[in-house]
C-alpha cells in the first residue's frame, strides 16, 4: 500500500556532538516546562494538540516506517484509550495519570487477539484488516447503549471538580511527558538490538527469519507497543476534549493525519514526523477555511509529496546538508582507511 | 562412517498441484563440499528452502547433525548452524552494509552488538565490503549485493553454508576472487553446499556433484564422473 521510500542515510553523515544534543534537548525541555509561566492558556492548548499529533505520528512511523506494518486502523486504539480513560476515571474513580496508563493497557490487551488474526495477512490485506478491527471495536462501543451510552457518547466528569487552570495544567504536563517520552522511546528502541531487527523485517522478512530473527515475536511486540502508546495518547486526547463519541474517536481520520504527517515529514526517521507535525499544524490552521475540502487538500499534498519527494522534507534536508539529529545507524567508520581493498573485487 | 552433517531423506515438495521436489535424498558429510547442478526449474533453490525451513516439506525428513530438524523454524535452524545466500539478493536495503552483517552476527550467532563489531569487520574485510561498510545496502551494485549475501550468511557462524548461484553474473576475475574466499571458508571447516551453473568454479571447490532435474536426483558422484555422464550431456548440451 504505502510504499514511500524510506529515507536512507549513510552512517557517516554529520551529527550533533553529545554536548550539542544535550543542549538542544535541554533547550526544548526547558521551553516546554517553563511555558505555563510565560505562555497563555491558548498556547498551552495548542501545544497539547501538537504534542498529541506528534506522538501519534511517531508511533505510526515506528509501526509502518521502521517495521513495515502499515496499519490504517490505529484509530482503534485512540477510541479504546479514550473510553478506557473515562471508565477508569469516572466509573472506577481512579486518578487521571493511572487512567492514562490503563488506557494503554486496555488497547494492548485488545490488540493481542487482533494481532492473532492480522498477522496471518500480508501487505495490503494486513492494512485493510487493521481498519476492519477498528470498525468492529467502534460497533461494539456503539452497541453498548447502557454502559458507554452508544452513539451518544460520554463526557469525562472526573475532572469537573478541578479548576479549569488545574485541568489544563495537568493535561499540558501529561502531553509534554508523553510527547517527549515517545520520541525518546523510539530513538532508544531503534538504537537497540531490537531496532536492527525491525528494519530488517521491514526490508526482507524472509531474510530476517533466515538470519535468526524471531520475526513474528518482534512484530507482535511492536504492534502491541504501538497500540499501548496510541491508547495512552487517545486518553490524553479525550482528557483534553472531554466529550467522546464512537464515530469521532474511531474515525479513520486519525490515522489519515498520522500518515500525512509521516509522509510529508519523512518516513523512517524520527526527525521526519517532528517536521511533518509542525507543517501539518500550520497547514491545518490555514486550511480550516476550506471546511470539508481541507481533508482533500491535505490528501492531495501528500500524494504530490509521495510522487515527487518520497523521502519527505526531512529526507531532502538530510541529503542536502548530510546531517542528522537522531542518528540510528551504526557506523564502522572504516570507509576511508580501507579504500584500497575494494579494488580487489571490482 | 560418522553420521552425516546434513541428510535430506525422501523429501518431496508441492506448491498446490505443482510437484517441485520428488522423493529427493542425499547426504553431506562434515567438512565436505557438495555441488548441485541442474537446469532451470529443476528445484535446486527449493531444495535450499526446504533445508533452511523457509518452506515446510510435503513429505520426508531433514536431519542436521543427526537430529531431525524437519519441524524446526528457519530461525532455529539458523542458530543450529545452517545459513544460506539468495540467488536474487535480498539485502536489508535501508540499513548499512555493516548493519546487515550485524544482524547475522547478533541474531544468528547470538552475540551482543558490542562483541560482534570486530567479528563483523573481519567478515566485511574478507568479503571485500569493508570500504562499503557505512553505505546503505540499497545503494550496492549487483555484485556487491552478492558479496553481502555471503557476508551476512557468514556472520551467523554457520556449520553449513548454502550458496545459491553466488558466482552467477561475475566476470572471470571476480569468480577467482570468490573462489579464494570460498576456499578460505572451507579451510575453517565450514561445510559447503553450492548450486552453480558455472562449472569450472564449482569443480574448483567441490568434492562431489549432485545432478538433479524435475525435483529428483539423476546422478551423484565425483565431479569427473558426473561431468562425463550422459545425463549431464543430455541436460546441458541437449544431446542423447
Ligand atoms: N513459492 C513457490 N510457489 C510456486 N511455485 C514455486 C515456488 N517456488 C518455486 N516454484 C516452482 O518450482 C520450480 C523449481 O523452482 P526452483 O527455484 O527451485 O528451481 P531452480 O532449480 O533453483 O531453478 P534456477 O536454476 O532457475 O534457479 C519452478 O517451476 C518454480 O516455478
Ligand atoms: Mg534457483
XYZ file of C-alpha atoms and ligand atoms in Angstrom:
618
model
C 0.000 0.000 0.000
C 2.124 2.822 1.230
C 5.423 2.285 -0.463
C 7.057 5.604 0.234
C 10.795 5.382 0.007
C 12.443 5.193 3.359
C 14.943 7.982 3.788
C 18.291 6.248 3.563
C 21.338 7.682 5.125
C 24.931 6.630 5.106
C 26.028 6.377 8.693
C 28.855 8.803 8.035
C 26.696 11.912 7.990
C 27.246 14.799 10.335
C 25.703 14.508 13.752
C 25.372 16.716 16.770
C 28.024 16.158 19.395
C 26.860 14.845 22.749
C 27.099 18.364 24.190
C 25.140 19.909 21.327
C 22.496 17.197 21.505
C 22.153 17.640 25.272
C 21.990 21.415 24.891
C 19.307 21.178 22.221
C 17.353 18.717 24.358
C 17.678 20.912 27.432
C 16.516 23.928 25.440
C 13.405 22.156 24.147
C 12.586 20.595 27.512
C 13.264 23.882 29.299
C 10.982 25.795 26.940
C 8.194 23.244 27.288
C 8.444 23.022 31.079
C 8.569 26.770 31.622
C 5.809 27.510 29.112
C 2.965 27.625 31.657
C 4.782 30.537 33.319
C 5.175 32.692 30.238
C 2.713 31.361 27.671
C -1.036 31.831 27.837
C -3.598 29.030 28.050
C -4.131 29.377 24.305
C -0.514 28.477 23.561
C -0.715 25.604 26.021
C -3.826 24.228 24.403
C -2.179 24.459 21.011
C 0.875 22.613 22.257
C -1.235 19.850 23.770
C -2.757 19.266 20.378
C 0.604 19.464 18.660
C 2.265 17.032 21.077
C -0.574 14.534 20.753
C -0.329 14.568 16.962
C 3.440 14.301 17.179
C 3.251 11.286 19.481
C 0.664 9.614 17.257
C 2.818 10.173 14.171
C 5.966 8.879 15.878
C 4.140 5.713 16.860
C 2.754 5.210 13.373
C 6.214 5.717 11.952
C 7.618 3.106 14.331
C 4.987 0.668 13.149
C 4.886 1.404 9.415
C 8.104 3.277 8.672
C 10.517 1.225 10.735
C 8.830 -2.172 10.947
C 6.834 -2.195 7.696
C 3.480 -2.870 9.405
C 1.296 -0.405 7.506
C -1.756 -0.011 9.717
C -4.672 2.180 8.709
C -6.582 1.221 11.830
C -4.705 2.975 14.623
C -7.906 4.884 15.430
C -8.969 1.642 17.149
C -6.563 2.361 19.987
C -7.416 6.045 20.185
C -11.054 5.104 20.701
C -10.276 2.376 23.200
C -7.864 4.662 25.028
C -10.386 7.483 25.214
C -13.194 5.290 26.514
C -10.853 3.472 28.905
C -9.870 6.774 30.496
C -13.491 7.726 31.072
C -14.284 4.314 32.519
C -11.200 4.373 34.754
C -11.667 7.941 35.975
C -15.461 8.236 36.128
C -16.706 4.691 36.715
C -13.822 3.394 38.811
C -12.750 6.690 40.365
C -9.068 6.195 39.582
C -6.626 9.099 39.285
C -6.169 10.531 35.783
C -2.484 9.551 35.265
C -3.304 5.963 36.220
C -6.268 6.163 33.848
C -3.874 7.029 31.034
C -1.704 4.016 31.759
C -4.739 1.747 31.948
C -5.938 3.164 28.637
C -2.697 1.929 27.084
C -3.057 -1.441 28.777
C -6.636 -1.801 27.516
C -5.536 -1.031 23.972
C -2.662 -3.513 24.147
C -4.910 -6.218 25.599
C -7.373 -5.829 22.742
C -4.537 -5.611 20.223
C -3.358 -9.064 21.248
C -6.268 -11.067 19.788
C -6.422 -8.618 16.863
C -2.779 -9.408 16.076
C -3.591 -13.101 16.097
C -5.834 -12.504 13.094
C -3.942 -9.669 11.408
C -0.554 -11.365 11.349
C -1.946 -14.019 9.045
C -2.483 -11.278 6.467
C 0.186 -9.722 4.263
C 0.714 -6.268 2.804
C -2.495 -4.570 1.736
C -4.635 -7.239 3.373
C -2.991 -6.504 6.692
C -3.737 -2.785 6.249
C -7.384 -3.336 5.418
C -7.583 -5.816 8.300
C -6.472 -3.180 10.790
C -9.273 -0.929 9.592
C -11.785 -3.737 9.970
C -10.617 -4.251 13.560
C -11.183 -0.554 14.268
C -14.668 -0.716 12.763
C -15.553 -3.787 14.829
C -14.466 -2.024 18.001
C -16.456 1.054 17.026
C -19.568 -1.089 16.526
C -19.054 -2.826 19.857
C -18.878 0.521 21.641
C -21.859 1.751 19.623
C -23.888 -1.213 20.872
C -23.042 -0.649 24.491
C -26.024 1.663 24.899
C -26.137 1.478 28.687
C -22.606 1.498 29.916
C -20.912 3.539 27.197
C -24.121 5.236 26.051
C -23.785 4.034 22.466
C -23.721 6.599 19.686
C -24.415 9.456 22.100
C -21.011 9.031 23.653
C -19.876 10.041 27.086
C -18.369 13.002 28.850
C -15.440 12.905 31.232
C -16.683 14.235 34.556
C -13.873 13.246 36.910
C -12.057 16.477 36.127
C -15.050 18.729 36.749
C -14.018 19.046 40.388
C -10.770 20.663 39.263
C -10.487 24.277 38.305
C -10.074 24.904 34.620
C -6.468 26.037 35.215
C -5.550 22.869 37.100
C -7.087 20.665 34.465
C -5.312 22.472 31.659
C -2.018 22.361 33.500
C -2.399 18.630 34.173
C -3.266 17.973 30.538
C -0.322 20.021 29.373
C 2.119 18.301 31.729
C 0.953 14.868 30.583
C 1.208 15.931 26.938
C 4.814 17.068 27.413
C 5.763 13.838 29.166
C 4.080 11.702 26.520
C 5.317 13.709 23.525
C 8.941 13.709 24.633
C 8.638 10.212 26.054
C 7.542 8.739 22.738
C 10.455 10.363 20.900
C 12.914 9.066 23.481
C 11.325 5.626 23.341
C 11.525 5.361 19.556
C 15.079 6.653 19.486
C 16.296 4.236 22.167
C 14.435 1.343 20.598
C 15.933 1.999 17.180
C 19.419 2.141 18.634
C 18.926 -1.139 20.487
C 19.386 -4.618 19.070
C 15.623 -4.785 18.551
C 15.865 -1.748 16.272
C 18.133 -3.728 13.961
C 15.525 -6.449 13.762
C 12.700 -4.026 12.969
C 14.306 -2.526 9.878
C 15.489 -5.976 8.806
C 11.909 -7.271 8.970
C 10.700 -4.244 7.022
C 13.279 -4.712 4.260
C 13.006 -8.509 3.925
C 11.042 -10.570 6.361
C 12.228 -13.832 4.783
C 15.893 -12.945 5.016
C 15.372 -11.681 8.561
C 13.868 -15.002 9.646
C 16.694 -16.857 7.959
C 19.248 -14.888 9.930
C 17.691 -15.914 13.213
C 15.318 -13.016 13.928
C 12.113 -14.146 15.624
C 10.079 -12.101 13.172
C 6.617 -12.921 14.495
C 7.511 -12.266 18.104
C 9.168 -8.930 17.325
C 6.344 -7.772 15.057
C 3.876 -8.626 17.806
C 5.948 -6.691 20.335
C 5.993 -3.565 18.148
C 2.314 -3.869 17.306
C 1.366 -4.118 20.985
C 3.770 -1.355 21.964
C 2.235 0.988 19.377
C -1.273 0.028 20.447
C -0.312 0.789 24.049
C 1.217 4.149 23.108
C -1.663 5.118 20.839
C -4.109 4.134 23.598
C -2.340 6.429 26.061
C -2.402 9.264 23.542
C -6.088 8.537 22.873
C -6.759 9.005 26.580
C -4.803 12.249 26.516
C -6.845 13.475 23.547
C -10.086 12.914 25.437
C -8.713 14.311 28.661
C -8.366 17.452 26.586
C -11.640 17.227 24.616
C -13.781 15.793 27.481
C -16.558 14.602 25.136
C -16.190 11.318 23.269
C -18.397 9.642 20.662
C -17.635 6.378 18.871
C -17.816 7.998 15.442
C -15.258 10.645 16.295
C -12.944 8.512 18.401
C -12.828 5.569 15.983
C -12.628 7.784 12.914
C -10.121 6.785 10.233
C -9.289 10.476 10.069
C -6.885 9.988 12.975
C -4.799 7.540 11.011
C -5.055 9.737 7.919
C -3.452 12.527 9.962
C -0.671 10.215 11.163
C 0.063 9.074 7.629
C 0.035 12.627 6.311
C 2.441 13.838 8.974
C 4.857 10.969 8.487
C 4.800 11.045 4.684
C 5.252 14.808 4.481
C 7.970 14.887 7.117
C 9.856 11.792 6.021
C 9.049 8.158 6.768
C 11.612 6.010 8.549
C 13.197 8.779 10.578
C 12.498 10.450 13.905
C 13.043 13.967 12.609
C 10.507 13.424 9.809
C 7.384 13.165 11.979
C 8.525 16.205 14.007
C 8.780 18.340 10.884
C 5.612 16.792 9.495
C 3.672 17.569 12.682
C 4.764 21.212 12.608
C 3.820 21.538 8.954
C 0.519 19.764 9.442
C -0.317 22.064 12.290
C 0.414 25.191 10.299
C -1.379 23.880 7.219
C -4.434 22.903 9.189
C -4.928 26.370 10.670
C -4.570 27.750 7.186
C -6.834 25.179 5.559
C -9.578 25.362 8.170
C -11.282 27.983 5.992
C -11.849 25.300 3.379
C -14.067 23.211 5.650
C -14.648 19.727 4.291
C -12.296 20.450 1.433
C -9.327 20.776 3.758
C -9.051 16.991 4.032
C -8.994 16.604 0.283
C -6.344 19.293 0.034
C -4.219 17.574 2.673
C -4.577 14.309 0.781
C -3.562 15.979 -2.475
C -0.470 17.463 -0.848
C 0.511 14.028 0.490
C 0.073 12.403 -2.924
C 2.149 15.071 -4.664
C 4.781 14.637 -1.989
C 4.876 10.862 -2.443
C 5.354 11.245 -6.178
C 7.957 13.984 -6.226
C 9.749 13.660 -2.893
C 9.016 10.218 -1.437
C 11.678 10.654 1.193
C 9.798 13.628 2.657
C 11.015 17.016 3.747
C 13.473 15.632 6.230
C 14.848 13.344 3.536
C 15.551 16.354 1.333
C 17.133 18.335 4.163
C 19.223 15.390 5.240
C 20.524 14.737 1.753
C 21.219 18.410 1.096
C 23.143 19.070 4.318
C 24.201 15.486 5.154
C 23.091 15.919 8.692
C 21.092 14.016 11.320
C 19.754 14.899 14.759
C 18.634 11.428 15.828
C 21.105 9.046 14.183
C 20.084 5.423 14.459
C 22.661 3.799 12.192
C 25.730 2.018 13.498
C 28.960 3.056 11.881
C 32.244 1.339 11.319
C 33.984 4.483 10.212
C 36.478 2.449 8.225
C 35.491 3.641 4.793
C 38.453 5.851 4.022
C 41.205 3.750 5.518
C 40.331 0.601 3.679
C 39.501 2.075 0.310
C 42.318 0.156 -1.323
C 40.945 -3.315 -0.657
C 37.850 -2.509 -2.649
C 39.695 -2.798 -5.916
C 40.365 -6.446 -5.477
C 36.731 -7.302 -6.102
C 35.839 -4.700 -8.663
C 31.335 -43.605 8.958
C 30.115 -40.830 11.254
C 26.583 -39.542 10.870
C 26.361 -37.035 8.021
C 26.180 -33.344 8.921
C 23.131 -32.940 6.719
C 20.755 -35.558 5.490
C 17.835 -34.953 3.170
C 15.668 -38.058 3.364
C 12.972 -38.820 0.742
C 11.869 -35.217 0.676
C 9.012 -34.047 -1.542
C 7.517 -30.618 -2.020
C 4.434 -29.458 -3.857
C 3.178 -25.933 -4.383
C -0.508 -26.581 -4.836
C -0.751 -29.113 -7.653
C 2.794 -28.483 -8.859
C 5.221 -31.062 -7.539
C 8.605 -29.396 -7.422
C 10.658 -31.854 -5.372
C 10.011 -35.560 -5.707
C 11.459 -38.069 -3.256
C 14.877 -36.412 -3.078
C 17.570 -37.932 -0.852
C 21.196 -37.047 -0.314
C 23.774 -36.640 2.430
C 26.549 -34.168 3.115
C 29.462 -35.111 5.373
C 31.013 -32.622 7.751
C 33.747 -30.611 6.044
C 32.649 -31.730 2.610
C 31.734 -29.515 -0.332
C 28.885 -30.758 -2.500
C 27.925 -29.076 -5.758
C 24.372 -29.134 -7.103
C 23.773 -28.972 -10.831
C 20.579 -28.926 -12.804
C 18.645 -26.986 -15.415
C 16.403 -24.017 -14.653
C 13.374 -25.005 -12.654
C 14.926 -28.298 -11.514
C 14.103 -27.463 -7.911
C 17.563 -26.520 -6.671
C 16.597 -23.317 -4.888
C 13.514 -25.011 -3.465
C 15.775 -27.719 -2.029
C 17.645 -24.997 -0.152
C 14.399 -23.543 1.178
C 13.426 -26.980 2.493
C 16.785 -27.355 4.220
C 16.537 -23.917 5.867
C 12.888 -24.374 6.773
C 11.584 -21.462 4.735
C 9.112 -23.844 3.149
C 7.720 -26.839 5.024
C 8.297 -30.185 3.298
C 5.272 -32.006 1.890
C 6.874 -35.340 2.782
C 10.202 -36.690 4.004
C 12.624 -35.546 6.666
C 15.660 -33.323 7.062
C 18.371 -34.228 9.574
C 21.115 -31.920 10.770
C 23.919 -33.167 12.998
C 21.960 -36.344 13.459
C 18.878 -34.551 14.775
C 15.540 -34.313 12.996
C 15.040 -30.640 12.154
C 12.057 -31.096 9.822
C 9.651 -29.276 12.119
C 12.041 -26.513 13.225
C 11.525 -22.930 12.096
C 14.161 -21.136 9.955
C 15.325 -19.136 12.983
C 16.042 -22.302 14.943
C 17.841 -23.932 12.048
C 19.910 -20.796 11.581
C 21.025 -20.927 15.190
C 21.934 -24.598 14.768
C 24.320 -23.557 12.020
C 22.500 -23.584 8.674
C 22.969 -20.438 6.581
C 22.064 -19.630 3.003
C 22.549 -16.961 0.379
C 19.828 -15.939 -2.054
C 20.081 -16.351 -5.784
C 18.391 -12.978 -6.118
C 19.979 -10.940 -3.316
C 17.685 -9.732 -0.558
C 19.654 -7.040 1.214
C 18.129 -5.010 4.040
C 18.280 -2.013 1.763
C 17.510 0.698 4.313
C 20.297 -0.485 6.610
C 24.002 -0.031 6.133
C 26.158 -2.872 4.865
C 27.682 -3.174 8.326
C 24.249 -3.372 9.952
C 23.216 -6.089 7.506
C 26.120 -8.214 8.682
C 25.472 -7.230 12.288
C 22.000 -8.767 12.031
C 23.555 -12.118 11.187
C 26.086 -11.853 13.989
C 23.713 -10.699 16.724
C 20.634 -12.741 15.907
C 22.107 -15.722 14.075
C 25.257 -16.115 16.119
C 23.648 -14.879 19.311
C 26.315 -12.377 20.294
C 25.881 -8.881 21.669
C 26.371 -5.970 19.312
C 29.497 -4.893 21.109
C 31.053 -8.334 20.971
C 30.197 -8.637 17.274
C 31.818 -5.494 15.929
C 35.316 -6.857 15.330
C 33.915 -10.119 14.008
C 31.695 -8.280 11.505
C 34.568 -6.068 10.471
C 36.663 -9.164 9.706
C 33.883 -10.635 7.614
C 33.441 -7.395 5.697
C 37.152 -7.350 5.098
C 37.210 -10.946 3.963
C 34.346 -10.424 1.533
C 35.788 -7.162 0.241
C 32.981 -4.962 1.547
C 34.777 -3.022 4.250
C 35.025 0.102 2.124
C 31.259 -0.021 1.701
C 30.516 -0.718 5.367
C 28.735 2.554 6.156
C 26.770 2.752 2.936
C 23.069 1.849 2.703
C 22.862 -1.668 1.291
C 20.248 -0.452 -1.184
C 22.949 1.506 -2.964
C 25.145 -1.530 -3.670
C 25.572 -2.813 -7.202
C 24.551 -6.368 -8.049
C 27.962 -7.910 -7.474
C 28.326 -6.189 -4.146
C 24.890 -7.413 -3.186
C 26.027 -10.946 -3.875
C 29.020 -10.423 -1.637
C 26.720 -9.053 1.044
C 24.638 -12.224 0.821
C 27.781 -14.198 1.538
C 28.953 -11.859 4.304
C 25.612 -11.901 6.085
C 25.426 -15.701 5.984
C 28.987 -15.993 7.277
C 28.171 -13.678 10.164
C 25.818 -16.305 11.577
C 28.888 -18.512 12.035
C 27.416 -21.427 10.081
C 28.349 -25.093 10.150
C 26.988 -25.451 6.654
C 26.786 -22.723 4.071
C 24.275 -22.993 1.224
C 25.419 -20.921 -1.757
C 22.823 -20.248 -4.453
C 24.484 -19.227 -7.721
C 26.904 -16.931 -5.980
C 29.217 -16.864 -9.000
C 26.417 -16.175 -11.478
C 26.966 -12.944 -13.405
C 30.518 -12.435 -12.201
C 33.463 -11.779 -14.520
C 36.209 -14.367 -14.734
C 38.412 -12.294 -12.464
C 35.646 -11.904 -9.896
C 34.969 -15.629 -9.963
C 38.576 -16.232 -8.990
C 38.296 -13.752 -6.146
C 35.171 -15.522 -4.956
C 36.851 -18.928 -5.156
C 39.606 -17.658 -2.866
C 37.031 -16.552 -0.320
C 35.110 -19.827 -0.501
C 38.344 -21.807 -0.137
C 39.217 -19.886 2.999
C 35.761 -20.539 4.403
C 36.224 -24.252 3.694
C 39.580 -24.292 5.390
C 37.878 -23.129 8.573
C 35.877 -26.340 8.472
C 32.621 -24.949 7.114
C 30.689 -27.482 5.059
C 29.512 -26.198 1.697
C 26.528 -26.910 -0.494
C 26.780 -24.943 -3.724
C 24.284 -24.512 -6.541
C 26.127 -23.184 -9.570
C 25.856 -23.154 -13.326
C 29.472 -22.042 -13.782
C 31.017 -25.491 -13.870
C 34.684 -24.620 -13.575
C 34.000 -22.562 -10.458
C 32.072 -25.401 -8.934
C 34.606 -28.100 -9.741
C 37.413 -25.965 -8.324
C 35.824 -26.305 -4.900
C 33.552 -29.299 -4.571
C 34.380 -32.919 -3.726
C 31.214 -34.326 -5.209
C 28.480 -33.291 -7.604
C 24.770 -33.933 -7.473
C 22.804 -33.602 -10.683
C 19.089 -33.019 -10.412
C 16.136 -32.423 -12.700
C 12.356 -32.398 -12.181
C 12.930 -32.371 -8.460
C 14.773 -35.648 -8.291
C 18.356 -36.779 -8.191
C 19.635 -38.027 -11.528
C 23.182 -38.737 -10.520
C 25.578 -38.223 -7.641
C 29.306 -38.860 -7.537
C 32.775 -37.480 -8.011
C 32.933 -34.460 -10.337
C 34.765 -36.192 -13.204
C 32.201 -38.989 -13.411
C 29.199 -36.672 -13.247
C 30.630 -34.256 -15.787
C 31.350 -37.071 -18.213
C 27.934 -38.664 -17.764
C 25.318 -38.975 -20.472
C 22.719 -37.474 -18.140
C 24.663 -34.245 -17.868
C 25.268 -34.051 -21.609
C 21.591 -34.565 -22.239
C 20.602 -31.741 -19.946
C 23.264 -29.196 -20.721
C 24.037 -29.942 -24.347
C 20.725 -31.384 -25.383
C 22.289 -34.485 -26.970
C 21.037 -38.009 -26.469
N 6.883 -20.375 -3.854
C 6.607 -21.048 -4.988
N 5.329 -21.221 -5.374
C 5.032 -21.895 -6.514
N 5.945 -22.431 -7.314
C 7.235 -22.312 -6.997
C 7.639 -21.605 -5.806
N 8.986 -21.619 -5.754
C 9.400 -22.298 -6.829
N 8.360 -22.713 -7.578
C 8.463 -23.508 -8.810
O 9.241 -24.631 -8.520
C 10.058 -24.987 -9.623
C 11.503 -25.094 -9.158
O 11.960 -23.813 -8.797
P 13.410 -23.570 -8.220
O 13.550 -22.109 -7.988
O 13.652 -24.461 -7.066
O 14.329 -24.013 -9.428
P 15.894 -23.884 -9.615
O 16.401 -25.244 -9.871
O 16.500 -23.136 -8.493
O 15.982 -23.041 -10.961
P 17.001 -21.883 -11.408
O 18.204 -22.557 -11.972
O 16.239 -21.146 -12.448
O 17.275 -21.063 -10.221
C 9.826 -23.933 -10.677
O 8.915 -24.458 -11.614
C 9.202 -22.798 -9.923
O 8.314 -22.061 -10.744
Mg 17.395 -21.332 -8.276
